[in-house]
Coordinates of C-alpha atoms and ligand atoms in Angstrom, one line a residue:
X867 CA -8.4 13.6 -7.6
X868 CA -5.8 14.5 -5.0
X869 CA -2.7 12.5 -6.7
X870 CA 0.8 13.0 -4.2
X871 CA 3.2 15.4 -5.6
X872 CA 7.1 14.8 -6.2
X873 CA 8.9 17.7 -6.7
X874 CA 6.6 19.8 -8.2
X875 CA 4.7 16.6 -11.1
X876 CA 2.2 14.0 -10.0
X877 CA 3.8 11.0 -9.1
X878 CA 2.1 8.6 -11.1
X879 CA 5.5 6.2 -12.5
X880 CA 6.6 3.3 -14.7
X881 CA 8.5 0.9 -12.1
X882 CA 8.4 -2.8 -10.8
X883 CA 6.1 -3.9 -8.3
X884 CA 8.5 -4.0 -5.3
X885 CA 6.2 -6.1 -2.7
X886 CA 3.9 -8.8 -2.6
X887 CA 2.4 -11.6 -4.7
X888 CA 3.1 -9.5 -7.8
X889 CA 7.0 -8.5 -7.1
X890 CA 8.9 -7.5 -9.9
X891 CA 6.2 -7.2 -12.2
X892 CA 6.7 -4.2 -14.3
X893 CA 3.3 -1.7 -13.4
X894 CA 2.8 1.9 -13.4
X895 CA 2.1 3.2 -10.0
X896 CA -0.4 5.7 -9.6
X897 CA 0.5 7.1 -5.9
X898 CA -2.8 9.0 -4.7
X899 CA -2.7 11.3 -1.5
X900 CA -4.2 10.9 2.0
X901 CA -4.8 8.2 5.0
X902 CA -6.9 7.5 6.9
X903 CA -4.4 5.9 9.5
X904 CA -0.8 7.3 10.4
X905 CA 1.0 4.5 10.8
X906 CA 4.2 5.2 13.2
X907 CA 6.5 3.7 10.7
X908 CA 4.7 4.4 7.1
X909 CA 6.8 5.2 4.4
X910 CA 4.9 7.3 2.1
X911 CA 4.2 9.7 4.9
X912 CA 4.3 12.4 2.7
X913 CA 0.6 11.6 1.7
X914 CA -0.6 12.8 5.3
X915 CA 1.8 13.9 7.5
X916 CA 0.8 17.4 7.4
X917 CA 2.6 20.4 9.0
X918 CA 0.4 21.4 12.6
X919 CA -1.0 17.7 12.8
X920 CA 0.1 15.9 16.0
X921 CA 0.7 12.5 14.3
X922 CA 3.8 10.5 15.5
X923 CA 6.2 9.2 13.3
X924 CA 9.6 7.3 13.9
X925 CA 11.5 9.6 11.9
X926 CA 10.6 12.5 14.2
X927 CA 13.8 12.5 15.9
X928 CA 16.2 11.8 13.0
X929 CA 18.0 15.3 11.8
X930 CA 16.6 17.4 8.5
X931 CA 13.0 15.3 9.3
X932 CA 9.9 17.8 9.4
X933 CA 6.3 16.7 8.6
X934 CA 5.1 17.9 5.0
X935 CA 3.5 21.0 3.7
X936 CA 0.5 19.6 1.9
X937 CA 0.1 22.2 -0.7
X938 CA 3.9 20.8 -1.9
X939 CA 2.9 17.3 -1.4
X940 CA -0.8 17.2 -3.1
X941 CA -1.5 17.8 -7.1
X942 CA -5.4 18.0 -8.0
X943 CA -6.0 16.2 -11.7
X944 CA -9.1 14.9 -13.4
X945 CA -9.3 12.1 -14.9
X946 CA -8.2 12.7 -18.3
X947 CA -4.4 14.2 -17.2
X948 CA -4.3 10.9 -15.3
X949 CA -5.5 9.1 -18.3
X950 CA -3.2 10.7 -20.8
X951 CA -0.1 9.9 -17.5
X952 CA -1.1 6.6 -18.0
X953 CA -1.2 6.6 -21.7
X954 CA 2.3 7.6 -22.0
X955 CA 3.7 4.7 -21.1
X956 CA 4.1 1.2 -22.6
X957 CA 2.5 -0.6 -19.6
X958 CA -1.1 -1.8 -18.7
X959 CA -0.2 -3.5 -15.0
X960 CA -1.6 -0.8 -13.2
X961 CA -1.4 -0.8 -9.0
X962 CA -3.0 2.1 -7.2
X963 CA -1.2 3.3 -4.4
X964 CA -1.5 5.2 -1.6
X965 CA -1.4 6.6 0.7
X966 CA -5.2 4.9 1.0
X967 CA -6.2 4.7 -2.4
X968 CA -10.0 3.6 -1.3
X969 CA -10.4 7.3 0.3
X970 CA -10.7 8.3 -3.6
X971 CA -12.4 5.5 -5.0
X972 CA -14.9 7.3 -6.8
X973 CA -12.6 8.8 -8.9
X974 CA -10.7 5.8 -9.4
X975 CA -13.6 3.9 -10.7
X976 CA -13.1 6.7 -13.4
X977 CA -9.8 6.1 -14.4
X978 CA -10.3 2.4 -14.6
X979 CA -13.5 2.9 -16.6
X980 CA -11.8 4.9 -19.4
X981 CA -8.5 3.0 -19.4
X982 CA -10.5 -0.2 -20.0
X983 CA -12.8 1.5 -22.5
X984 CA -9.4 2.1 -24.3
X985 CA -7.9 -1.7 -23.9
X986 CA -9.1 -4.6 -22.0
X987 CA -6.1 -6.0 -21.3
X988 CA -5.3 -3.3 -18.5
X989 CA -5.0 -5.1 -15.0
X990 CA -5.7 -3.1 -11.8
X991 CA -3.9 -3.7 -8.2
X992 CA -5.0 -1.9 -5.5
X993 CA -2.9 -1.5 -2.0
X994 CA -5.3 -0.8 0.9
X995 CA -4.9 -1.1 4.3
X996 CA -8.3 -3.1 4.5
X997 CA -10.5 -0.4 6.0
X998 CA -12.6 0.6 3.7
X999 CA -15.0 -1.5 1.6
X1000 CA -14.9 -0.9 -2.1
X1001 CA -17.9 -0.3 -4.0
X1002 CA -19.7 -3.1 -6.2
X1003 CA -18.2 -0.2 -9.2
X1004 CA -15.2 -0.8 -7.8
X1005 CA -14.9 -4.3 -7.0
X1006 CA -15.9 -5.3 -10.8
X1007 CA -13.3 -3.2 -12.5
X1008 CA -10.3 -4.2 -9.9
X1009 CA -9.0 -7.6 -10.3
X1010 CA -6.1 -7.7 -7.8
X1011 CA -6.2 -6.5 -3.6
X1012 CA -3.3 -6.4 -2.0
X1013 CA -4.7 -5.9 1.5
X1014 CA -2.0 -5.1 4.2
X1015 CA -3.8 -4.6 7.7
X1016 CA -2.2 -2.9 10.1
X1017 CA -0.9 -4.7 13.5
X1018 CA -0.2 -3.4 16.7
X1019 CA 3.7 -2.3 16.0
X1020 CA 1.4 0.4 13.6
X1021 CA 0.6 2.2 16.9
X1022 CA -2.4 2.8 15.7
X1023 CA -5.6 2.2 17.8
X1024 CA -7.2 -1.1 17.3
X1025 CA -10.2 0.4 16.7
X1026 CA -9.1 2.5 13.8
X1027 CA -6.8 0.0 12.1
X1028 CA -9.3 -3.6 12.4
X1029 CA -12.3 -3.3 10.6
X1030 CA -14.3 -6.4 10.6
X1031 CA -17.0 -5.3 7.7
X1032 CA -14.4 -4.7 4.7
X1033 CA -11.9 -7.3 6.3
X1034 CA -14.7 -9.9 6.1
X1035 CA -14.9 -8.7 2.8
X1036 CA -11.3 -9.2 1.3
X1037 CA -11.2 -12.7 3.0
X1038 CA -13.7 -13.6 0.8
X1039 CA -12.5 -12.2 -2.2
X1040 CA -10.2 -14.3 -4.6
X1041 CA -9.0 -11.7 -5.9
X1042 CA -7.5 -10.7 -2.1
X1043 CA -3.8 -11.1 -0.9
X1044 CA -3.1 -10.1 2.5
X1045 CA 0.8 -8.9 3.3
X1046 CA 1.6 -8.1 6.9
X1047 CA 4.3 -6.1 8.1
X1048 CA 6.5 -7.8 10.7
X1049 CA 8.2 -5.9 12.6
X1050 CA 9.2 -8.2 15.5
X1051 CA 8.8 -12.1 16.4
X1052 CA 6.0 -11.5 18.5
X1053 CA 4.0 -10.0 15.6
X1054 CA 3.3 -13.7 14.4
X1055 CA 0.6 -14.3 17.4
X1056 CA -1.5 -11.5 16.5
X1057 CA -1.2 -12.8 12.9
X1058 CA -2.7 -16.0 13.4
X1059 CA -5.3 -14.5 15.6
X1060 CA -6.7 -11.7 12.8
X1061 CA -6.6 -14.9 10.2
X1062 CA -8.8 -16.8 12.6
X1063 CA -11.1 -14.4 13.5
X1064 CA -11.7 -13.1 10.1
X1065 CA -11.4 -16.3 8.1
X1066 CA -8.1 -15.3 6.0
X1067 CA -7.0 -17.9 3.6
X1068 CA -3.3 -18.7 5.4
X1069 CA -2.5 -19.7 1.6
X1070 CA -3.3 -16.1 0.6
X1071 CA -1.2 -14.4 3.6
X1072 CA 2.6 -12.7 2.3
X1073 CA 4.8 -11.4 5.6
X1074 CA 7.2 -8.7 4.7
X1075 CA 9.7 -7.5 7.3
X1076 CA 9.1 -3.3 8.1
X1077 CA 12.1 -1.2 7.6
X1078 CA 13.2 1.2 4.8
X1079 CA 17.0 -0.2 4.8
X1080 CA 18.8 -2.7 3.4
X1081 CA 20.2 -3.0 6.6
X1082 CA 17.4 -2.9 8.3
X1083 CA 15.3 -5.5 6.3
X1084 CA 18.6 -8.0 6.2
X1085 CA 18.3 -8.2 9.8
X1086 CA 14.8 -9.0 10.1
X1087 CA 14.4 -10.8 6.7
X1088 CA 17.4 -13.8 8.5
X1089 CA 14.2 -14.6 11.4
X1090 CA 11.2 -14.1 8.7
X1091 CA 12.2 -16.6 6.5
X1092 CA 12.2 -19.1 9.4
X1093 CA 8.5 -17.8 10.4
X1094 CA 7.3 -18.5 7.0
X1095 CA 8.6 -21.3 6.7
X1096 CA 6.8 -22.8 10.1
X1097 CA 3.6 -21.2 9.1
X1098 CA 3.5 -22.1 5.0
X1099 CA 2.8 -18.4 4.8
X1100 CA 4.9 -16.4 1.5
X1101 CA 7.4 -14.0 2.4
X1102 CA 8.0 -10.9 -0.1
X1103 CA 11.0 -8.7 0.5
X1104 CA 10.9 -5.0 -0.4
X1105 CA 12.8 -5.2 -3.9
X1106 CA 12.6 -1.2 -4.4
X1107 CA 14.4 -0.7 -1.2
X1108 CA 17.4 -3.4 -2.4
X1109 CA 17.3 -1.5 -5.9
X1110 CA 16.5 2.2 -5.2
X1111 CA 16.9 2.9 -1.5
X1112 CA 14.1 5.0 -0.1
X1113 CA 13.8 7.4 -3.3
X1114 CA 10.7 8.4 -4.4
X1115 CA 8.8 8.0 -7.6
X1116 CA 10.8 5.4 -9.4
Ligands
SF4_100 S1 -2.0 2.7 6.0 FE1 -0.3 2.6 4.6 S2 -0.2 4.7 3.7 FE2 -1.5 4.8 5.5 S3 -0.2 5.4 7.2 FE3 -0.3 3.2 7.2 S4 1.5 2.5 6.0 FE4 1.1 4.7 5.5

């Protein structure tokens, strides 16, 4: 599998879950490479962002920022070395990360099969961005979606970043939360439109503000409270950013 590379060893960690319905849950991430999207704002951009690729990205003009050499940024493993990763660590909350982790689902159904072959008690979460349907293989070993489609502010093309098919599908899974990232007021009406039009349980629905700053998320956190609070939908904050910053791997 093509797991994303920090500093020369895979990044596969023990941390806390810093979004979402399962915030500050102690998990061990296992961060895979690659996207299918290339979302203006994404911050794990190091899992696509590759050197001669014309994507856009809203750190392009900020000093010492350069897309990423992918031979640096990509480890290859096989299930075992991720197995034994895993192993090593007192932990069976498990959240597969991406980058789009559903791009290498085949090899993930792997890993889950021989964790859970080892202990039954391990938990999978997976972070998608809702555009690719998981396989029945995959759906009965994962018990946890966190599905976070992308909205306009993504500047991503509509087309690309809505897929009705597997977005039909998590809105019928109870095992599916969806978390939006909010990057402005107006963000709300398109919101309310995708959880009409593809049946999303409101009760299920997390907003989280987009930003990579303290700062940043302070500002927009002050106006998302309020939203949530008119729409009975859950807010989660980004408690790695408020702990770590935007380091990597921890
Ligand atoms: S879908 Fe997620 S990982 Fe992919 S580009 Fe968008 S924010 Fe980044």
């Amino acid at each position: 599998m093509k797991i994303s590379k920090n500093n020369g060893i895979p990044e596969i960690f023990h941390s806390l879950q810093g979004e979402g319905k399962s915030i500050g849950r102690p998990s061990i991430f296992i961060r895979t490479s690659l996207c299918n999207l290339h979302c203006i704002w994404c911050d794990t951009d190091y899992t696509w962002n590759w050197k001669n690729t014309n994507f856009k990205h809203k750190s392009d003009s900020k000093e010492g920022y350069s897309k990423f050499s992918k031979e640096n940024q990509i480890i290859e493993l096989d299930t075992s070395e991720i197995v034994s990763i895993v192993l090593g660590f007192n932990c069976n909350s498990i959240v597969l990360t991406g980058g789009e982790p559903l791009i290498q689902q085949f090899g993930l159904v792997k890993v889950m099969q021989v964790l859970r072959e080892k202990s039954m008690d391990y938990h999978f979460e997976v972070e998608t961005n809702g555009t690719i349907m998981p396989t029945r293989e995959a759906d009965a070993l994962i018990d946890q979606y966190n599905v976070s489609p992308k909205l306009k502010n993504s500047c991503i093309t509509e087309s690309l970043r809505i897929k009705p098919e597997p977005l039909g599908f998590f809105s019928k899974s109870p095992k599916a939360n969806f978390k939006f990232v909010v990057s402005d007021k107006g963000d709300i009406e398109e919101i309310l439109a995708l959880m009409t039009t593809h049946g999303i349980d409101p009760n299920s629905i997390y907003l989280m503000s987009e930003g990579t700053s303290m700062d940043e998320l302070s500002e927009k956190n002050n106006w998302l409270v309020e939203i949530c609070k008119t729409y009975n939908f859950h807010f989660t904050n980004r408690l790695h950013v408020f702990i770590w910053g935007s380091k990597r791997g921890i």
